[in-house]
Amino acid sequence: EAQVTQNPRYLITVTGKKLTVTCSQNMNHEYMSWYRQDPGLGLRQIYYSMNVEVTDKGDVPEGYKVSRKEKRNFPLILESPSPNQTSLYFCASSLQGHQPQHFGDGTRLSIL
Amino acid sequence: RKEVEQDPGPFNVPEGATVAFNCTYSNSASQSFFWYRQDCRKEPKLLMSVYSSGNEDGRFTAQLNRASQYISLLIRDSKLSDSATYLCVVESRSGTYKYIFGTGTRLKVLA
């Protein structure tokens, strides 16, 4: 089944404790992206990747890192999480950058 | 001015009604446009792409007006299952593929 898989689905953690949210897609998509969704602000793009080893900042990259060492994986890293990063996070992918994206189920992250 | 703007609603309509949403965008260089629907904080799901000539998929019709920089979504014969938040998405092509989402329009179809 074609899908975008994020893990974990839910995480409660504390300020400053490094965490990684994984994202994997099995559709051989070139384009992958991370979004956060907050009430009243909609989805905002954090980082995106056009292909392996190619990443670029979205609208809200501060406090996040990403890597794209393999085509299928695009992890989101929070080196020193803070409470303002509490949010609902979505990973998405598309065959190419100009095509519609498929979204993962989301990761609900709470940072205390 | 926001790059992509939508009326947040909610739009409360009876079953069988026709409802239309508009979405304005500010970047005249934008090349790709989409409508997604999102149910109660679940993942967004593609409803339809929006093409320059307009396109239709069953009860749904999407239109693009480049001169006035807006896209629209028309839903005919609304069903209870159409209740959701509709997100307009605009891709700003500035050498890379960056997506801007509207904050969404809530639709509630009433029995």
Short mmCIF file of N, CA, C and O in Angstrom, two decimals, chain A residues 31 33 35 37-45 48 50 56-59 87-88 90 94 96-106 108, chain B residues 2-3 31-34 36 38 40-46 48-49 85 87 89 91-104:
data_model
loop_
_atom_site.label_atom_id
_atom_site.label_comp_id
_atom_site.label_asym_id
_atom_site.label_seq_id
_atom_site.Cartn_x
_atom_site.Cartn_y
_atom_site.Cartn_z
N TYR A 31 10.11 14.37 -3.96
CA TYR A 31 9.87 15.54 -3.11
C TYR A 31 9.29 15.11 -1.77
O TYR A 31 8.36 14.32 -1.71
N SER A 33 8.45 16.80 2.41
CA SER A 33 8.28 18.06 3.12
C SER A 33 7.76 17.83 4.52
O SER A 33 7.08 16.84 4.79
N TYR A 35 5.58 19.86 7.69
CA TYR A 35 4.71 20.98 8.04
C TYR A 35 4.38 20.90 9.52
O TYR A 35 4.36 19.80 10.10
N GLN A 37 1.17 22.32 12.09
CA GLN A 37 -0.17 22.91 12.03
C GLN A 37 -0.57 23.39 13.42
O GLN A 37 -0.58 22.62 14.38
N ASP A 38 -0.88 24.67 13.50
CA ASP A 38 -1.27 25.29 14.76
C ASP A 38 -2.61 26.00 14.57
O ASP A 38 -2.86 26.56 13.50
N PRO A 39 -3.44 26.01 15.61
CA PRO A 39 -4.76 26.65 15.50
C PRO A 39 -4.66 28.10 15.03
O PRO A 39 -3.87 28.87 15.53
N GLY A 40 -5.47 28.41 14.02
CA GLY A 40 -5.50 29.78 13.51
C GLY A 40 -4.39 30.12 12.54
O GLY A 40 -4.43 31.16 11.87
N LEU A 41 -3.39 29.25 12.44
CA LEU A 41 -2.24 29.54 11.56
C LEU A 41 -2.18 28.60 10.37
O LEU A 41 -1.40 28.83 9.44
N GLY A 42 -2.94 27.54 10.40
CA GLY A 42 -2.92 26.61 9.29
C GLY A 42 -1.63 25.81 9.24
O GLY A 42 -0.84 25.78 10.18
N LEU A 43 -1.40 25.17 8.11
CA LEU A 43 -0.17 24.41 7.92
C LEU A 43 0.92 25.34 7.42
O LEU A 43 0.72 26.10 6.47
N ARG A 44 2.07 25.23 8.05
CA ARG A 44 3.22 26.02 7.63
C ARG A 44 4.39 25.08 7.34
O ARG A 44 4.67 24.18 8.13
N GLN A 45 5.05 25.37 6.26
CA GLN A 45 6.13 24.49 5.80
C GLN A 45 7.39 24.76 6.61
O GLN A 45 7.82 25.91 6.75
N TYR A 48 11.74 21.42 3.17
CA TYR A 48 11.39 20.51 2.10
C TYR A 48 12.64 20.03 1.38
O TYR A 48 13.72 20.61 1.55
N MET A 50 13.93 18.44 -2.44
CA MET A 50 13.63 18.12 -3.84
C MET A 50 14.14 16.74 -4.23
O MET A 50 13.62 16.12 -5.15
N ASP A 56 15.81 22.42 1.66
CA ASP A 56 15.68 23.88 1.69
C ASP A 56 14.69 24.29 2.76
O ASP A 56 13.81 23.51 3.15
N LYS A 57 14.84 25.51 3.22
CA LYS A 57 13.99 26.01 4.30
C LYS A 57 12.62 26.41 3.78
O LYS A 57 12.49 26.97 2.70
N GLY A 58 11.63 26.12 4.60
CA GLY A 58 10.29 26.61 4.34
C GLY A 58 10.08 27.92 5.08
O GLY A 58 11.02 28.69 5.27
N ASP A 59 8.87 28.13 5.55
CA ASP A 59 8.54 29.38 6.22
C ASP A 59 8.98 29.45 7.67
O ASP A 59 9.23 30.54 8.20
N SER A 87 3.05 21.12 18.75
CA SER A 87 2.26 21.30 17.54
C SER A 87 1.88 19.94 16.97
O SER A 87 2.28 18.89 17.49
N LEU A 88 1.11 19.98 15.90
CA LEU A 88 0.79 18.79 15.11
C LEU A 88 1.66 18.85 13.86
O LEU A 88 1.62 19.84 13.11
N PHE A 90 3.11 17.23 10.22
CA PHE A 90 2.81 16.35 9.09
C PHE A 90 4.01 16.26 8.16
O PHE A 90 4.62 17.27 7.83
N SER A 94 5.64 13.92 -2.68
CA SER A 94 5.04 13.90 -4.02
C SER A 94 6.08 13.41 -5.01
O SER A 94 7.29 13.48 -4.76
N GLN A 96 7.06 14.62 -7.83
CA GLN A 96 7.94 15.75 -8.11
C GLN A 96 7.36 17.00 -7.43
O GLN A 96 6.21 17.00 -7.00
N GLY A 97 8.17 18.04 -7.37
CA GLY A 97 7.81 19.20 -6.57
C GLY A 97 6.52 19.89 -6.95
O GLY A 97 5.87 20.49 -6.11
N HIS A 98 6.13 19.83 -8.21
CA HIS A 98 4.96 20.59 -8.64
C HIS A 98 3.68 19.75 -8.58
O HIS A 98 2.62 20.20 -8.99
N GLN A 99 3.79 18.54 -8.06
CA GLN A 99 2.62 17.65 -8.03
C GLN A 99 2.01 17.57 -6.64
O GLN A 99 2.66 17.90 -5.65
N PRO A 100 0.75 17.15 -6.55
CA PRO A 100 0.09 17.12 -5.23
C PRO A 100 0.78 16.16 -4.28
O PRO A 100 1.35 15.15 -4.69
N GLN A 101 0.69 16.51 -3.00
CA GLN A 101 1.40 15.75 -1.98
C GLN A 101 0.49 14.76 -1.25
O GLN A 101 -0.69 15.01 -1.08
N HIS A 102 1.10 13.66 -0.83
CA HIS A 102 0.45 12.69 0.03
C HIS A 102 0.97 12.91 1.45
O HIS A 102 2.18 13.03 1.64
N PHE A 103 0.05 12.94 2.41
CA PHE A 103 0.43 13.25 3.78
C PHE A 103 0.45 12.01 4.66
O PHE A 103 -0.35 11.07 4.47
N GLY A 104 1.35 12.03 5.63
CA GLY A 104 1.34 11.04 6.68
C GLY A 104 0.21 11.34 7.67
O GLY A 104 -0.46 12.37 7.56
N ASP A 105 0.04 10.45 8.64
CA ASP A 105 -1.06 10.58 9.60
C ASP A 105 -0.86 11.69 10.62
O ASP A 105 -1.79 12.03 11.34
N GLY A 106 0.35 12.19 10.72
CA GLY A 106 0.60 13.27 11.66
C GLY A 106 1.26 12.79 12.95
O GLY A 106 1.09 11.63 13.36
N ARG A 108 1.61 14.20 16.89
CA ARG A 108 1.21 15.23 17.87
C ARG A 108 2.31 15.31 18.92
O ARG A 108 2.54 14.36 19.66
N LYS B 2 -1.57 38.39 3.74
CA LYS B 2 -1.13 37.00 3.73
C LYS B 2 -0.93 36.53 2.31
O LYS B 2 -1.61 36.99 1.39
N GLU B 3 -0.01 35.58 2.13
CA GLU B 3 0.23 35.07 0.78
C GLU B 3 -0.97 34.32 0.22
O GLU B 3 -1.23 34.37 -0.99
N GLN B 31 2.39 28.87 -9.74
CA GLN B 31 2.15 28.02 -10.90
C GLN B 31 1.20 26.86 -10.65
O GLN B 31 0.53 26.41 -11.56
N SER B 32 1.20 26.34 -9.43
CA SER B 32 0.38 25.15 -9.15
C SER B 32 -0.57 25.44 -8.00
O SER B 32 -0.20 26.11 -7.04
N PHE B 33 -1.79 24.89 -8.13
CA PHE B 33 -2.84 25.19 -7.17
C PHE B 33 -3.62 23.92 -6.86
O PHE B 33 -3.86 23.10 -7.76
N PHE B 34 -3.99 23.77 -5.60
CA PHE B 34 -4.69 22.56 -5.19
C PHE B 34 -5.75 22.89 -4.16
O PHE B 34 -5.64 23.86 -3.42
N TYR B 36 -7.39 20.81 -0.89
CA TYR B 36 -7.33 19.64 -0.02
C TYR B 36 -8.51 19.72 0.95
O TYR B 36 -9.03 20.81 1.23
N GLN B 38 -9.59 18.48 4.96
CA GLN B 38 -9.03 17.96 6.20
C GLN B 38 -10.17 17.75 7.18
O GLN B 38 -10.96 18.66 7.44
N CYS B 40 -11.14 17.15 10.95
CA CYS B 40 -10.86 17.19 12.38
C CYS B 40 -9.42 16.83 12.76
O CYS B 40 -9.19 15.83 13.43
N ARG B 41 -8.44 17.61 12.28
CA ARG B 41 -7.03 17.46 12.64
C ARG B 41 -6.42 16.14 12.16
O ARG B 41 -5.39 15.72 12.66
N LYS B 42 -7.06 15.53 11.19
CA LYS B 42 -6.42 14.40 10.53
C LYS B 42 -5.56 14.94 9.39
O LYS B 42 -5.47 16.13 9.18
N GLU B 43 -4.93 14.03 8.65
CA GLU B 43 -4.06 14.50 7.59
C GLU B 43 -4.85 15.12 6.44
O GLU B 43 -5.96 14.65 6.12
N PRO B 44 -4.34 16.15 5.80
CA PRO B 44 -5.00 16.71 4.62
C PRO B 44 -5.00 15.67 3.50
O PRO B 44 -4.04 14.92 3.33
N LYS B 45 -6.09 15.67 2.75
CA LYS B 45 -6.18 14.74 1.61
C LYS B 45 -6.52 15.54 0.36
O LYS B 45 -7.37 16.43 0.40
N LEU B 46 -5.84 15.22 -0.72
CA LEU B 46 -6.05 15.94 -1.97
C LEU B 46 -7.49 15.77 -2.44
O LEU B 46 -8.00 14.66 -2.55
N MET B 48 -8.63 18.03 -5.23
CA MET B 48 -8.37 18.16 -6.66
C MET B 48 -7.30 19.21 -6.94
O MET B 48 -7.11 20.14 -6.15
N SER B 49 -6.60 19.00 -8.04
CA SER B 49 -5.70 20.02 -8.55
C SER B 49 -6.55 21.05 -9.29
O SER B 49 -7.68 20.75 -9.69
N THR B 85 -12.90 20.73 6.69
CA THR B 85 -12.22 22.00 6.41
C THR B 85 -11.54 21.88 5.06
O THR B 85 -10.86 20.88 4.79
N LEU B 87 -8.86 23.28 2.41
CA LEU B 87 -7.61 24.04 2.38
C LEU B 87 -7.21 24.34 0.96
O LEU B 87 -7.17 23.44 0.11
N VAL B 89 -4.20 25.50 -1.48
CA VAL B 89 -2.75 25.41 -1.46
C VAL B 89 -2.19 26.01 -2.74
O VAL B 89 -2.64 25.66 -3.84
N GLU B 91 1.42 26.94 -4.79
CA GLU B 91 2.86 26.71 -4.85
C GLU B 91 3.52 27.96 -5.41
O GLU B 91 3.19 28.42 -6.49
N SER B 92 4.44 28.50 -4.63
CA SER B 92 5.18 29.67 -5.09
C SER B 92 6.43 29.20 -5.79
O SER B 92 7.31 28.64 -5.17
N ARG B 93 6.48 29.40 -7.07
CA ARG B 93 7.67 28.96 -7.79
C ARG B 93 8.68 30.10 -7.81
O ARG B 93 8.49 31.07 -8.51
N SER B 94 9.69 29.95 -7.03
CA SER B 94 10.76 30.94 -7.06
C SER B 94 12.07 30.19 -7.19
O SER B 94 13.01 30.43 -6.46
N GLY B 95 12.11 29.25 -8.07
CA GLY B 95 13.28 28.41 -8.27
C GLY B 95 13.20 27.11 -7.51
O GLY B 95 13.91 26.16 -7.80
N THR B 96 12.32 27.09 -6.50
CA THR B 96 12.10 25.86 -5.74
C THR B 96 10.60 25.68 -5.51
O THR B 96 9.82 26.55 -5.83
N TYR B 97 10.22 24.59 -4.94
CA TYR B 97 8.80 24.26 -4.81
C TYR B 97 8.37 24.39 -3.36
O TYR B 97 8.36 23.43 -2.61
N LYS B 98 7.98 25.59 -3.02
CA LYS B 98 7.55 25.90 -1.67
C LYS B 98 6.03 26.04 -1.66
O LYS B 98 5.47 26.71 -2.53
N TYR B 99 5.38 25.39 -0.71
CA TYR B 99 3.92 25.41 -0.67
C TYR B 99 3.41 26.31 0.42
O TYR B 99 3.90 26.31 1.55
N ILE B 100 2.37 27.07 0.08
CA ILE B 100 1.71 27.92 1.04
C ILE B 100 0.26 27.44 1.18
O ILE B 100 -0.47 27.35 0.18
N PHE B 101 -0.13 27.14 2.40
CA PHE B 101 -1.48 26.69 2.67
C PHE B 101 -2.32 27.84 3.20
O PHE B 101 -1.85 28.63 4.03
N GLY B 102 -3.56 27.92 2.76
CA GLY B 102 -4.50 28.80 3.42
C GLY B 102 -4.88 28.20 4.77
O GLY B 102 -4.61 27.02 5.02
N THR B 103 -5.49 29.00 5.62
CA THR B 103 -5.85 28.50 6.95
C THR B 103 -7.11 27.64 6.92
O THR B 103 -7.45 27.04 7.92
N GLY B 104 -7.77 27.59 5.77
CA GLY B 104 -8.90 26.68 5.63
C GLY B 104 -10.25 27.33 5.83
O GLY B 104 -10.39 28.32 6.56
#
